[in-house]
Coordinates of C-alpha atoms (C1' of nucleotides) in Angstrom, one line a residue:
Chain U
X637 CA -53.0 2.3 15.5
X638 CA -56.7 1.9 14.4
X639 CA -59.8 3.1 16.3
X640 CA -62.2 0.6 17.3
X641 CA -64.9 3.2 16.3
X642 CA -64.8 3.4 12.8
X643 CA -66.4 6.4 11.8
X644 CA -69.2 5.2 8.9
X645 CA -69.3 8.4 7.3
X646 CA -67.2 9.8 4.7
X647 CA -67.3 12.8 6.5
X648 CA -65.9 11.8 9.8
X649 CA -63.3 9.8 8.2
X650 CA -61.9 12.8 6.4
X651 CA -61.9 14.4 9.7
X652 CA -59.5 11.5 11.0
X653 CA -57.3 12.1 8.8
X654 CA -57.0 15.9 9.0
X655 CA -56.7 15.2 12.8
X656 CA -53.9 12.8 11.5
X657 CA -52.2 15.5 9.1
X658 CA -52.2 17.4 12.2
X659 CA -50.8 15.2 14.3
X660 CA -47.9 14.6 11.5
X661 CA -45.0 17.7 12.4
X662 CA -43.8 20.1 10.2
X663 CA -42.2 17.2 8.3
X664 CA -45.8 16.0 7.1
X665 CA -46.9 12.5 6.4
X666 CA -46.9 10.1 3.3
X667 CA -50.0 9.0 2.1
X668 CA -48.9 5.5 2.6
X669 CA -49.1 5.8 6.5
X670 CA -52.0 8.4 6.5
X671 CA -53.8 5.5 5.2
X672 CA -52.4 2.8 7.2
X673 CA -53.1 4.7 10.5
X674 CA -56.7 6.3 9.6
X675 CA -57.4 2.2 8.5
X676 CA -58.7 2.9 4.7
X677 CA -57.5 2.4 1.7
X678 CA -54.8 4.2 -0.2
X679 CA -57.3 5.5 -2.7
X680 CA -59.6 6.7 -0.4
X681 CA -57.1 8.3 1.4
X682 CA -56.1 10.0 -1.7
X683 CA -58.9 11.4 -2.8
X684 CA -60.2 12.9 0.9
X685 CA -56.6 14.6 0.8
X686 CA -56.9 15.9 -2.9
X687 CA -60.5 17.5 -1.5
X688 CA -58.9 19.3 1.9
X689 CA -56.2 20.2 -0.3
X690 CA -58.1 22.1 -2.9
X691 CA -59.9 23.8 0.2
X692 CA -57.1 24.7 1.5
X693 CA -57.0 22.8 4.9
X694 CA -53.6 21.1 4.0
X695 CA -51.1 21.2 1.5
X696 CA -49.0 18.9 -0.6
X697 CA -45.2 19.2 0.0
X698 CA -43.5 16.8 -2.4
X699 CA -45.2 14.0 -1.4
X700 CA -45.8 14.3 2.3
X701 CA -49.3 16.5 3.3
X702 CA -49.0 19.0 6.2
X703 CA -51.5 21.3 7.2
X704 CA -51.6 24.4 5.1
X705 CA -51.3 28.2 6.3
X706 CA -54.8 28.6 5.3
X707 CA -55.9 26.5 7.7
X708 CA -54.3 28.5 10.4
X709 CA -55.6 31.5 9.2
X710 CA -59.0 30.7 8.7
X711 CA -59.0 29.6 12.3
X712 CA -57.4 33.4 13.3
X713 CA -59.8 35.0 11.1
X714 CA -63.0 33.7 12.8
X715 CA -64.6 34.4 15.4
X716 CA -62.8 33.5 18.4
X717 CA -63.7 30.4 20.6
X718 CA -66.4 32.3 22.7
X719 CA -64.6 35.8 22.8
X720 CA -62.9 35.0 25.9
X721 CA -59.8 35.5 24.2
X722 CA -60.8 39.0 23.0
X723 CA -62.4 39.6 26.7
X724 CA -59.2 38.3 28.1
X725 CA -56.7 40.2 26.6
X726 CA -56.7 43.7 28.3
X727 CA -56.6 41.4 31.6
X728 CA -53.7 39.4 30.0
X729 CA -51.9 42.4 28.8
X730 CA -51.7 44.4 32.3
X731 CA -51.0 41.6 34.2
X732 CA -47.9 41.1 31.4
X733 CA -47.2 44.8 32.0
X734 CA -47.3 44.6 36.2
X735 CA -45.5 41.4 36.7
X736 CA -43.5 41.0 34.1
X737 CA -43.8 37.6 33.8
X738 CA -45.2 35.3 31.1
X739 CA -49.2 35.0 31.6
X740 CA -51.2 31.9 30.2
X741 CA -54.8 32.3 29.8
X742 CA -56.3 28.5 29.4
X743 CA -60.1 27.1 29.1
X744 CA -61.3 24.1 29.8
X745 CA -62.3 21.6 26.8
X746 CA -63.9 18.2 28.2
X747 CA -61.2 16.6 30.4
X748 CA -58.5 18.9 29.1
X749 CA -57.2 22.5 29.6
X750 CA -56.4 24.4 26.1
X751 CA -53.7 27.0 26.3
X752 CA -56.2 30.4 24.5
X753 CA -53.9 32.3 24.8
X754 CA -50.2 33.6 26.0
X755 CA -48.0 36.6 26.9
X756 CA -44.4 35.7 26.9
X757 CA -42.4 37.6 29.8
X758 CA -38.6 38.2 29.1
X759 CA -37.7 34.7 30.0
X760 CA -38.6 31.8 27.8
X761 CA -41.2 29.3 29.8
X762 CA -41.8 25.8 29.0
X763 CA -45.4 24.7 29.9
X764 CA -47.1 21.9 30.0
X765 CA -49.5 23.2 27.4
X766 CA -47.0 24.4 24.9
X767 CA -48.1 27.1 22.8
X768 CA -51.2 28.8 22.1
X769 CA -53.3 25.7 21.3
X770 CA -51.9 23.4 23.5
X771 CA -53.6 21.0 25.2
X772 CA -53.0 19.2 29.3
X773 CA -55.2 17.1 30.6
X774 CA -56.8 18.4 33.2
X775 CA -54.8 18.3 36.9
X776 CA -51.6 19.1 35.1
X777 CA -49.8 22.2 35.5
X778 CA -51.0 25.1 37.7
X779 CA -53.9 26.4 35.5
X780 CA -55.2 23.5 34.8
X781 CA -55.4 21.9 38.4
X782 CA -57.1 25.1 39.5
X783 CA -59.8 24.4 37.1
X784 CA -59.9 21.1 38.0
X785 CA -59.6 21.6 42.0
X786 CA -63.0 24.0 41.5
X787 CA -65.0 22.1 39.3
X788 CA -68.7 20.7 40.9
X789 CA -67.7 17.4 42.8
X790 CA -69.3 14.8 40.1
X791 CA -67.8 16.4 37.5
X792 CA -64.3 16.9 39.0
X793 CA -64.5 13.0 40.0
X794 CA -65.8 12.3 36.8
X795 CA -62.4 14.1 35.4
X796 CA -60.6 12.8 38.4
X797 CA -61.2 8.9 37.2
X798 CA -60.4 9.7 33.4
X799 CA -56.9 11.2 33.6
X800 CA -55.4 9.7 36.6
X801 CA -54.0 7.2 34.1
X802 CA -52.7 9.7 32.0
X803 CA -51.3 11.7 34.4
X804 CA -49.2 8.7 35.3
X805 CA -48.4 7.7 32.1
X806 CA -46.8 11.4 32.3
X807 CA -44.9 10.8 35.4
X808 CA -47.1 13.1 37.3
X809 CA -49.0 13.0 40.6
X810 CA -50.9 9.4 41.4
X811 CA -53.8 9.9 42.3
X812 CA -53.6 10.2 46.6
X813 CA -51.3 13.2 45.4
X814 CA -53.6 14.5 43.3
X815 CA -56.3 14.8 45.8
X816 CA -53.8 16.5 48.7
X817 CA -53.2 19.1 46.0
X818 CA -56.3 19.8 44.6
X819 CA -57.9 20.0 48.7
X820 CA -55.1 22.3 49.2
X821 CA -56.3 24.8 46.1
X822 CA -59.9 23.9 46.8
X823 CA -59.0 25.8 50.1
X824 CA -56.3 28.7 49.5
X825 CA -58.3 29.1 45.9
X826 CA -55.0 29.0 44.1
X827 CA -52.2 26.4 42.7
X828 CA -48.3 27.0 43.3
X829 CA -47.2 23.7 42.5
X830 CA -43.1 23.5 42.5
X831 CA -43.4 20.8 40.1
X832 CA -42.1 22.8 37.1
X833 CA -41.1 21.5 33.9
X834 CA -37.9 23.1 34.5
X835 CA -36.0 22.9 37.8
X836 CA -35.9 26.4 38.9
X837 CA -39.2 27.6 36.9
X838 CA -42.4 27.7 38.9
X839 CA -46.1 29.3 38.3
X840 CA -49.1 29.9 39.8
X841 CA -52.9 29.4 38.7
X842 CA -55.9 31.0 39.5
X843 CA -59.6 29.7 38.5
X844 CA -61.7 32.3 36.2
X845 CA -65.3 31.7 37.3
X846 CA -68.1 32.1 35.1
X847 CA -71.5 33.5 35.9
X848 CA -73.1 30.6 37.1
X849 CA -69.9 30.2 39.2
X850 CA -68.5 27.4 37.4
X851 CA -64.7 26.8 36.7
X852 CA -64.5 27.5 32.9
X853 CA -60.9 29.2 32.7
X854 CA -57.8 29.8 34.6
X855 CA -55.3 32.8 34.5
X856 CA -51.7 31.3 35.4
X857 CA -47.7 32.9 35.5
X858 CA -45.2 31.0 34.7
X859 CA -41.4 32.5 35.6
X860 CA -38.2 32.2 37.6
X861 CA -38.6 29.8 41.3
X862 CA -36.9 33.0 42.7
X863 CA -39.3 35.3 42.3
X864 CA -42.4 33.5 43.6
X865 CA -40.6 33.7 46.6
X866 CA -42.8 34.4 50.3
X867 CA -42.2 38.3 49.9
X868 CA -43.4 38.2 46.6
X869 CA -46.2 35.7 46.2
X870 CA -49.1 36.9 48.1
X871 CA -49.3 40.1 46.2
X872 CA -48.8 38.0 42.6
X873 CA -51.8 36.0 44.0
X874 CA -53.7 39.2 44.8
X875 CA -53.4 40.3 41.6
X876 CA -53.7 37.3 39.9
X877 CA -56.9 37.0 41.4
X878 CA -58.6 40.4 41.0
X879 CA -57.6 40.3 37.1
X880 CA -59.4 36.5 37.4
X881 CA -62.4 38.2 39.5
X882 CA -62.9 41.3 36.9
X883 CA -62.8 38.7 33.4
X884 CA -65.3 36.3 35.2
X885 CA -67.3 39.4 35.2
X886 CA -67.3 39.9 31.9
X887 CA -68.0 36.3 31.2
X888 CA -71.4 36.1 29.0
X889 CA -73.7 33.2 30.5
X890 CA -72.7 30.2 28.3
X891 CA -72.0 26.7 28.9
X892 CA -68.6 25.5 28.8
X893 CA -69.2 22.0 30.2
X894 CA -68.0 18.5 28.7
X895 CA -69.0 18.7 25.3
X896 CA -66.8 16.4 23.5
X897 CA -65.4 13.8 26.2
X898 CA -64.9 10.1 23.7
X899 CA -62.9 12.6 21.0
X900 CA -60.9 14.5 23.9
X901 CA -60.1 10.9 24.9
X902 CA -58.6 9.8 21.8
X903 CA -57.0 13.0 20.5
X904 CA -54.8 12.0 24.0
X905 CA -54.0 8.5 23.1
Chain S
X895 CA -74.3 33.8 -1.5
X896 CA -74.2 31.0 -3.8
X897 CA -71.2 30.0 -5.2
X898 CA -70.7 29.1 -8.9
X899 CA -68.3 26.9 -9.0
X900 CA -70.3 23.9 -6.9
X901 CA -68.0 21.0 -5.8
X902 CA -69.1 18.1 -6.2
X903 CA -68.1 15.7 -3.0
X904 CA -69.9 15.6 0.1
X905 CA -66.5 16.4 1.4
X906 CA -66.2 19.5 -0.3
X907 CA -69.7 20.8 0.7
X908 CA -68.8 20.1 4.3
X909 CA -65.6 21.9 4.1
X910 CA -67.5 25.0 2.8
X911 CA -70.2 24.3 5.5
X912 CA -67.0 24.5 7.8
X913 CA -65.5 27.6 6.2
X914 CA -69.6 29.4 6.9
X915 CA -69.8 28.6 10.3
X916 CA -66.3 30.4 10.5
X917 CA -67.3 33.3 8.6
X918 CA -70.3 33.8 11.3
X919 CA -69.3 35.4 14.3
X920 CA -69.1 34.2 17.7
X921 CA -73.0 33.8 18.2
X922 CA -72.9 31.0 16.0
X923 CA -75.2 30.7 12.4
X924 CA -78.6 28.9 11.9
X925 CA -78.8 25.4 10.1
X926 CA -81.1 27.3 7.9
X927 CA -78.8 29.9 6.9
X928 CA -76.1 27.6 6.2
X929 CA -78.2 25.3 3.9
X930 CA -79.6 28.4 2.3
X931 CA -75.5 29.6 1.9
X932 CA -74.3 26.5 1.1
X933 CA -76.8 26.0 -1.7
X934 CA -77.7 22.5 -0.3
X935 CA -80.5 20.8 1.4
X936 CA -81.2 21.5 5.1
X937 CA -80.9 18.0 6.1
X938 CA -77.8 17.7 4.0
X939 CA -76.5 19.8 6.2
X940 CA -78.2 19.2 9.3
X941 CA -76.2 16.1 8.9
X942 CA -72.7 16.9 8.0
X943 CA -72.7 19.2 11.3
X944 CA -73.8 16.0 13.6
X945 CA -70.4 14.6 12.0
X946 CA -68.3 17.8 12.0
X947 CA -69.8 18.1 15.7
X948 CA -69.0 14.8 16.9
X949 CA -65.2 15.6 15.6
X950 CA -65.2 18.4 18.0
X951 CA -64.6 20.9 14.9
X952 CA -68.1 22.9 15.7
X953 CA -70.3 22.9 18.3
X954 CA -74.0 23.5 18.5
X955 CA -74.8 26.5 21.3
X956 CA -78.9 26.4 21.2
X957 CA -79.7 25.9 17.8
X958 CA -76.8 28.2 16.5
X959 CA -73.8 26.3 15.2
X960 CA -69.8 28.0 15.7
X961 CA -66.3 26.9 15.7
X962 CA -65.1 24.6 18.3
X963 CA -62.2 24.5 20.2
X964 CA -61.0 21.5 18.9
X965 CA -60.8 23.5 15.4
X966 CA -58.7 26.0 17.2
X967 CA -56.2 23.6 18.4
X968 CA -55.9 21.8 15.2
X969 CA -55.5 24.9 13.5
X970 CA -53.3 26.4 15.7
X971 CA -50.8 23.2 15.3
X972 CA -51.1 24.6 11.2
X973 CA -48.6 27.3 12.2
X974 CA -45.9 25.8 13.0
X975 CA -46.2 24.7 9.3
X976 CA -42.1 24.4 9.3
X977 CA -41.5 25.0 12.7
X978 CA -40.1 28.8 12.2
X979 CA -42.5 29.8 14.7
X980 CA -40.8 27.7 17.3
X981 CA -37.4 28.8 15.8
X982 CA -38.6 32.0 15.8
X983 CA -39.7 32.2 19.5
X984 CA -36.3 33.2 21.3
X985 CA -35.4 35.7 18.5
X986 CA -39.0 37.4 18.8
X987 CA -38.4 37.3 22.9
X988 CA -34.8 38.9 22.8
X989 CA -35.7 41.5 20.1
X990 CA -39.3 42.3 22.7
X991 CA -36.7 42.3 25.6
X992 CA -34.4 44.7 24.0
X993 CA -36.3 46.8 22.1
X994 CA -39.5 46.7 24.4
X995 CA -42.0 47.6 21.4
X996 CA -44.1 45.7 19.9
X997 CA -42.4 42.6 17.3
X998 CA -43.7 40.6 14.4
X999 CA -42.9 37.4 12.5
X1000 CA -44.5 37.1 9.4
X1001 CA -44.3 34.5 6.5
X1002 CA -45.0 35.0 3.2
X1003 CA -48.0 32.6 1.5
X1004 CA -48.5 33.5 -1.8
X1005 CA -49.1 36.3 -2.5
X1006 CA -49.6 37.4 0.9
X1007 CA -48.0 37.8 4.2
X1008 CA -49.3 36.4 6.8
X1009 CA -48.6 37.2 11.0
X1010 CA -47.3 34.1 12.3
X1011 CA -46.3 35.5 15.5
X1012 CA -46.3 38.9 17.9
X1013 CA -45.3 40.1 20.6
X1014 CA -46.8 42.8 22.6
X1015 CA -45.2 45.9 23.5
X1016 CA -45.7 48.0 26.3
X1017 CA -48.4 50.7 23.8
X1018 CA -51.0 48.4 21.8
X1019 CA -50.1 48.8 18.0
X1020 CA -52.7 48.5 15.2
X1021 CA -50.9 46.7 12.3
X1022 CA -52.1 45.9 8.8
X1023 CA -51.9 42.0 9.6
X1024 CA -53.7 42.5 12.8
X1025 CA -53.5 39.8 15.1
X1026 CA -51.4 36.7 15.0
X1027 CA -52.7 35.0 11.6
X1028 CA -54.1 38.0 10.2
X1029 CA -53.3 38.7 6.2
X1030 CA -52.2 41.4 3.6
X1031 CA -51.6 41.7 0.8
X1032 CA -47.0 41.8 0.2
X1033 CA -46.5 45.2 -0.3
X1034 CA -49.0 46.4 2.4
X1035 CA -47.1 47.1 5.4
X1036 CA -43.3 47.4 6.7
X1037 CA -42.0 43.1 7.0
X1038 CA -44.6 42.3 3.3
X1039 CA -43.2 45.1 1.4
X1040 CA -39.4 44.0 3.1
X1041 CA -40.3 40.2 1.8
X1042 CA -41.4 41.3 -1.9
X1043 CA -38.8 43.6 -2.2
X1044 CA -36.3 40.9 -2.1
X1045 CA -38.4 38.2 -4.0
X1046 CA -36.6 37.1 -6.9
X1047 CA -37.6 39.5 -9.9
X1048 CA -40.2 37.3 -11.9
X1049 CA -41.7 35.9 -8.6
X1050 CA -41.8 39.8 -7.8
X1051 CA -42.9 40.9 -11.2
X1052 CA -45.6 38.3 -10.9
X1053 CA -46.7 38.9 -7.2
X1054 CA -47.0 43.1 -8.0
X1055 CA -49.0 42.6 -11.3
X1056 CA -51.0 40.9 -8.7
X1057 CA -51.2 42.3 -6.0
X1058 CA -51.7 46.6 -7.0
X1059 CA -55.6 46.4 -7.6
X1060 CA -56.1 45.1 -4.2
X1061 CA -53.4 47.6 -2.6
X1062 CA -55.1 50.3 -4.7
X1063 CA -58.2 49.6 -3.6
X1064 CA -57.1 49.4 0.4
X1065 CA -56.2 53.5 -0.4
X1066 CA -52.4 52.4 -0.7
X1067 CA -49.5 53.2 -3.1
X1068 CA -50.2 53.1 -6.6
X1069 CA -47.6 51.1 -8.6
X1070 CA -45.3 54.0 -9.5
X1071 CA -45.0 54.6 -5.3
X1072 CA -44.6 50.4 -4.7
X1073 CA -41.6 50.3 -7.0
X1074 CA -40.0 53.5 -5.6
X1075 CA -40.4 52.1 -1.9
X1076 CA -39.6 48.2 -3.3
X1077 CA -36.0 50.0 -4.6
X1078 CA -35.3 51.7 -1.9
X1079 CA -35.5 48.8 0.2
X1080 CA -33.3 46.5 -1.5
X1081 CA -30.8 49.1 -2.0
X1082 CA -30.7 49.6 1.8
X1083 CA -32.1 46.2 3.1
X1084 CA -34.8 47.1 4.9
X1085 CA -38.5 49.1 5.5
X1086 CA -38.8 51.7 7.2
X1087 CA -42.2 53.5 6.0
X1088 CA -44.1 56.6 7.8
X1089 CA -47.0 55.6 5.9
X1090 CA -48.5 54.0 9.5
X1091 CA -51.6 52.9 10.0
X1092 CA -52.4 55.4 12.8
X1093 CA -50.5 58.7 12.6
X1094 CA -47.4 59.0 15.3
X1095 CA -47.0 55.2 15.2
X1096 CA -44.1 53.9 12.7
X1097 CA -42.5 50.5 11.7
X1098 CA -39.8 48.7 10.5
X1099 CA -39.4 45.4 8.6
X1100 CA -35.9 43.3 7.9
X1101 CA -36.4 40.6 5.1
X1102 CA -35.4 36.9 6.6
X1103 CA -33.6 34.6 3.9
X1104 CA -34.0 31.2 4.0
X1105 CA -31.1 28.9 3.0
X1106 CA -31.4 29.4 -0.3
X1107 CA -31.9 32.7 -0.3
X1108 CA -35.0 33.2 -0.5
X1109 CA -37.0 36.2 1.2
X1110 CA -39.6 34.1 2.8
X1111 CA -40.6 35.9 6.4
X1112 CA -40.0 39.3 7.6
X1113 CA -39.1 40.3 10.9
X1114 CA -41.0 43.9 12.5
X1115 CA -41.1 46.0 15.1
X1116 CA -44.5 48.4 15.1
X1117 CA -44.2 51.5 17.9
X1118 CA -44.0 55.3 18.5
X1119 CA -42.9 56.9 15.5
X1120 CA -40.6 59.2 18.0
X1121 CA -38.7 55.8 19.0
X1122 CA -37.7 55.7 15.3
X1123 CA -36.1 59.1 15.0
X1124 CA -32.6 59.2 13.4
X1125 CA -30.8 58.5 16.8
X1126 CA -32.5 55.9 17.6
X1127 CA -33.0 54.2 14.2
X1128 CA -29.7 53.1 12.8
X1129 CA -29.9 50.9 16.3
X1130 CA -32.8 49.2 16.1
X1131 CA -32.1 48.4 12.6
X1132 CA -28.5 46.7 13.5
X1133 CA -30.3 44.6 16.0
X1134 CA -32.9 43.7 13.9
X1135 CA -31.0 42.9 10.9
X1136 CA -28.9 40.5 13.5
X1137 CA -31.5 38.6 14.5
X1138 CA -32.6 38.1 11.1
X1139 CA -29.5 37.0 9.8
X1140 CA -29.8 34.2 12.9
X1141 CA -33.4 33.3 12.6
X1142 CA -32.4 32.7 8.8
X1143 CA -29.3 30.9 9.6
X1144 CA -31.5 28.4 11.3
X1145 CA -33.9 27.5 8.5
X1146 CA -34.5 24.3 7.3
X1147 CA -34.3 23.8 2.8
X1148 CA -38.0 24.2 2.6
X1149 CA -39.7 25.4 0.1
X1150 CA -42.3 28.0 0.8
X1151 CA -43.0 29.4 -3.0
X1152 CA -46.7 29.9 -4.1
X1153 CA -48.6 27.4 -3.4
X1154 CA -52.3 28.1 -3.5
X1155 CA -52.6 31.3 -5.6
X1156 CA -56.1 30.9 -6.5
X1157 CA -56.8 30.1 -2.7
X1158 CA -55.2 32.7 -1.6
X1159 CA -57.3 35.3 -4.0
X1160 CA -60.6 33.7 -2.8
X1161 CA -59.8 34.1 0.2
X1162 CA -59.6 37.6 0.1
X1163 CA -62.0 38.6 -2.2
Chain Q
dC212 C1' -103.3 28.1 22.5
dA213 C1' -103.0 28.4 17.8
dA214 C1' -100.1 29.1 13.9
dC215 C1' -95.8 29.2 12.3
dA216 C1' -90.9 28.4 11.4
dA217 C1' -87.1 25.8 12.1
dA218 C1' -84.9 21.5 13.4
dT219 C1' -84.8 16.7 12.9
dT220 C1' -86.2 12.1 11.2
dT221 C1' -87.7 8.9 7.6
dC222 C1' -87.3 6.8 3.3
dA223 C1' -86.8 5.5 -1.5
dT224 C1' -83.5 6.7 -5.0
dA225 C1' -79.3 8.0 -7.2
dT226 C1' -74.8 9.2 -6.6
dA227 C1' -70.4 9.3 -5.5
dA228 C1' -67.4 6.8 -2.2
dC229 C1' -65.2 2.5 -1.8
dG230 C1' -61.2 -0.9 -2.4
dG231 C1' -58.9 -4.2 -5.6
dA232 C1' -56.3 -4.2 -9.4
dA233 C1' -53.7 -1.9 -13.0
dT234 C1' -50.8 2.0 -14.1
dT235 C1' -47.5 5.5 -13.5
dA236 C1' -44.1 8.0 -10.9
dT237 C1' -40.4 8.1 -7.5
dT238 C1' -36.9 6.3 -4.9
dG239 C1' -33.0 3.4 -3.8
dA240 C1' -29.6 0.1 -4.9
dT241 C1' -26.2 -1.9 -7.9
Chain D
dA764 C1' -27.3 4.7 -16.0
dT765 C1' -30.4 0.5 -15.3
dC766 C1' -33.2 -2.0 -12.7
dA767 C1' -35.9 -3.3 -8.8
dA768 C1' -38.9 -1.9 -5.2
dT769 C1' -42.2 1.1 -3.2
dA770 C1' -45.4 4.6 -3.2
dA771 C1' -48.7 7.6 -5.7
dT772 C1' -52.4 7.8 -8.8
dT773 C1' -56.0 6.3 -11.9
dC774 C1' -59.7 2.9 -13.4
dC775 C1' -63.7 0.6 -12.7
dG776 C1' -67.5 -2.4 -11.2
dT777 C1' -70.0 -2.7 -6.8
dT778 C1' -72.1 -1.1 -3.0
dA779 C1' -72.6 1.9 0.7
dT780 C1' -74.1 6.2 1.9
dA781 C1' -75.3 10.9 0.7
dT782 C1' -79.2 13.0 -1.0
dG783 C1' -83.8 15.9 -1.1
dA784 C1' -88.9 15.5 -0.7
dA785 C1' -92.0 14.9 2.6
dA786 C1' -93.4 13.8 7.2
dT787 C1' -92.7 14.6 12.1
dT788 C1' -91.2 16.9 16.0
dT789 C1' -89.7 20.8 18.5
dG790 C1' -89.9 25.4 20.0
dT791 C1' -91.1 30.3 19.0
dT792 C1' -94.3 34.1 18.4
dG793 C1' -98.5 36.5 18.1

DNA sequence: CAACAAATTTCATATAACGGAATTATTGAT
DNA sequence: ATCAATAATTCCGTTATATGAAATTTGTTG
C-alpha cells in the first residue's frame, strides 16, 4: 500500500519505514517488502536501514529488521510523554491496591486514545488498547469514549466525523449509537459500556481534566461483569472519580490538543 | 558535547538529534542547544525537527522541542521484540497473584539486562533496572547476575571481562565477589542476594532458558527481606523456578546473543 | 521602545541520496 | 550436490536535496 503523500525528504522517508519496521511483528520484515510498501527503491531502503541500525533503532535478524531493544529503551529512559505518567502513578497504584482490579491510565493523541500506562489486577484483561502503547481511536472502549464524550463540541464533532468509519470498520457503534452513549456520559460524567471485548468482562471510564478543564486523559477499570454489579458500582465510580479529580490537579498547564491529526490518520489505515 | 566520531548522513545526524531531544527532560531542549550539541547548523536542524515533527516522533511545546507520543508508541511496540513480553504476561500475573510482591521480567541485550516487564506489589520496590525498560549492567542485581551465571562460559568470560569496571565503579562486587556469587548460583540455580538496594528489601532471580538452552531472561521477585526468610524461601523459589521452566518452555528458536555491543557500551557511558 | 537573541526563511552550492544495473549471497527445487 | 530463482548488497553516473552563510522575522529582556 503506498501513500499518496510521498514524503520529499530523506528524513521523513526513513521515518516511514521505521513506522513500517514497527508495524512488522516480532517476526520482522524483509527488505524486499519494506521497500515495496514504503514505495522506494531496494537500495534506498537499504541504506536508511543500515543507518537506523547502526543507531540502534532496529536490528538485523537474519535477514528480516525488527525494531531493536534500544529503541525501547531509549524511549523508557527519557523523559516521559509530559510526566503524566510519573504524576499518574501513585493514583494508578492505590486505585490497583483498593479495587483490585486492573487500572488503565490513557491520553489522548489527535483522534486516538494511547494506553500510558497499566496496572494489571489478578485477572488478565483484554482491552481495546492492548498494552502500554496501544492505541483506540477515540469513542472506543470506556476511557476513550469518556474523553471523547467531554471534549469541547467542535472538537468532539471534529473527532466525531473522523472515526465513525473506523469505528464501523471495527464492528463498533454507528454513529446514532455513538451519540446516545456519549449524551449519556456527557451527563452521569462516566462510561460503563457492557460492550467488552470479552463476554463477561466489563470496565468503567472516567475523564481526567486538565487545568483549563479540557478532557486530556481518562482513568478506566477493566475486570469481571460480576463485580461492576449495582451494589458495587457507584462506590468504584466514586473512587474512580476522586483519584481522576486529585491527578487533574496535578496537571501542569499544557496543551494536549490535536497535534498530529493526517499522521494519526494513516498510522490507522 | 561533541561527538568525534561524526556520521556522515543526514539520517544519522537526525537520529542523534532524536536521541538529544530524548536525553532533555520533559521541558523539552532549545533548537539552539541541539544545533550547538549536535555539532551542526541551526537551520540544519531547525529542519530535520519540522520532519521528525510532522512524523509525530517530537513535538514543539513553545519553542522547546521533546518526545512525542507517537515515539512512545512506536517504541513501546520495540518490546515485544519476540513477543516474550506477551508470553510472559500470564506467568508475571500468576507469580503477582501468588506471591503478592513485586515481579520482574528481564531480558538480556548484550551485555546488559534490560526490564521488559513488572509488576507492582503491594510495597513500592526500588530495583537496579528501575522501571519497565530500565538497564544494568549482567551481574548487577538478582534476574542479570541469574542470566550471566548460566551464560555459556566464553559468552560469560567475555560479558565479565566486560562488564567489572562498570560494576566496580557502581560501588558493587569486585571480580573475586562476582565469581563467588556467579558459582554459587549455578550450583543451586538461582539468586538470592542480600546485597539490596535499600536495606530490609531482598530479591530473588531464576534464570529462563530458551529452547536451546540458553539463559536469555530472568524472572524476579523484589520485596521485604523478612518475606525471604528460610520458611518462606524454599517456596517462593519452587514457584518461581516453575514458572520459569513454563515461560521457557514456550519460547520460540530465536536468537538473542550480542548484538550491538558497541551500542550497548555507548549507551551507557 | 530599543537592543538582543533565538527562530525561521532564502539562496547558491556541494553533497550525499537516488534508482538502474551489476554483483553477490541465500533459498528452494530437482 | 547442482542449478535456478529470488533477495540482498554494491557500484556508479545523475540529480535531488541537504547544507551553512547571511538575511529576515519573531519574541524576549532590560
Amino acid at each position: 500500500m503506498i501513500d499518496s503523500a510521498e514524503p520529499q525528504s530523506s528524513l521523513r522517508r526513513a521515518l516511514g519505514l521505521l513506522r513500517l519496521v514497527g508495524a512488522a511483528e516480532a517476526s520482522g520484515i524483509r527488505l524486499k517488502d519494506l521497500a515495496e510498501q514504503a514505495g522506494c527503491s531496494q537500495p534506498t531502503a537499504h541504506r536508511a536501514l543500515q543507518d537506523l541500525a547502526a543507531e540502534g533503532f532496529v536490528e538485523q535478524v537474519g535477514k528480516r529488521y525488527r525494531l531493536a531493544l534500544d529503541f525501547f529503551v531509549l524511549a523508557a529512559r527519557a523523559g516521559h510523554a509530559d510526566g503524566l505518567r510519573d504524576l499518574a502513578k501513585p493514583v494508578l497504584l492505590r486505585l490497583s491496591a483498593t479495587l483490585t482490579d486492573t487500572i488503565f491510565l490513557l491520553v489522548r493523541n489527535g483522534y486516538e486514545a494511547v494506553c500510558l500506562d497499566r496496572i494489571e489486577g489478578p485477572f488478565p484483561i483484554r482491552s481495546f488498547t492492548g498494552d502500554i502503547g496501544g492505541k483506540v481511536p477515540l469513542g472506543l472502549g470506556q476511557g476513550s469514549l469518556a474523553i471523547l464524550a467531554h471534549l469541547p463540541e467542535p472538537e468532539r464533532e471534529a473527532v466525531i466525523r473522523f472515526n465513525v468509519p473506523r469505528l464501523l470498520d471495527r464492528g463498533f457503534l454507528d454513529e446514532a449509537a455513538l451519540r446516545v452513549e456519549l449524551e449519556k456520559a456527557r451527563a452521569q460524567g462516566w462510561v460503563n459500556l457492557n460492550t467488552g471485548l470479552i463476554p463477561g468482562m466489563a470496565g468503567l471510564g472516567v475523564p481526567v481534566f486538565d487545568a483549563q478543564g479540557r478532557a486530556v486523559a481518562a482513568l478506566s477499570v477493566g475486570t469481571l461483569a460480576d463485580r461492576l454489579r449495582p451494589e458495587r458500582l457507584p462506590g468504584v465510580v466514586a473512587i474512580l472519580k476522586a483519584e481522576a479529580a486529585s491527578l487533574g490537579a496535578m496537571l501542569n498547564p499544557f496543551d494536549t490538543a490535536l497535534r498530529h491529526p493526517s499522521r494519526s490518520l494513516s498510522a490507522v489505515a
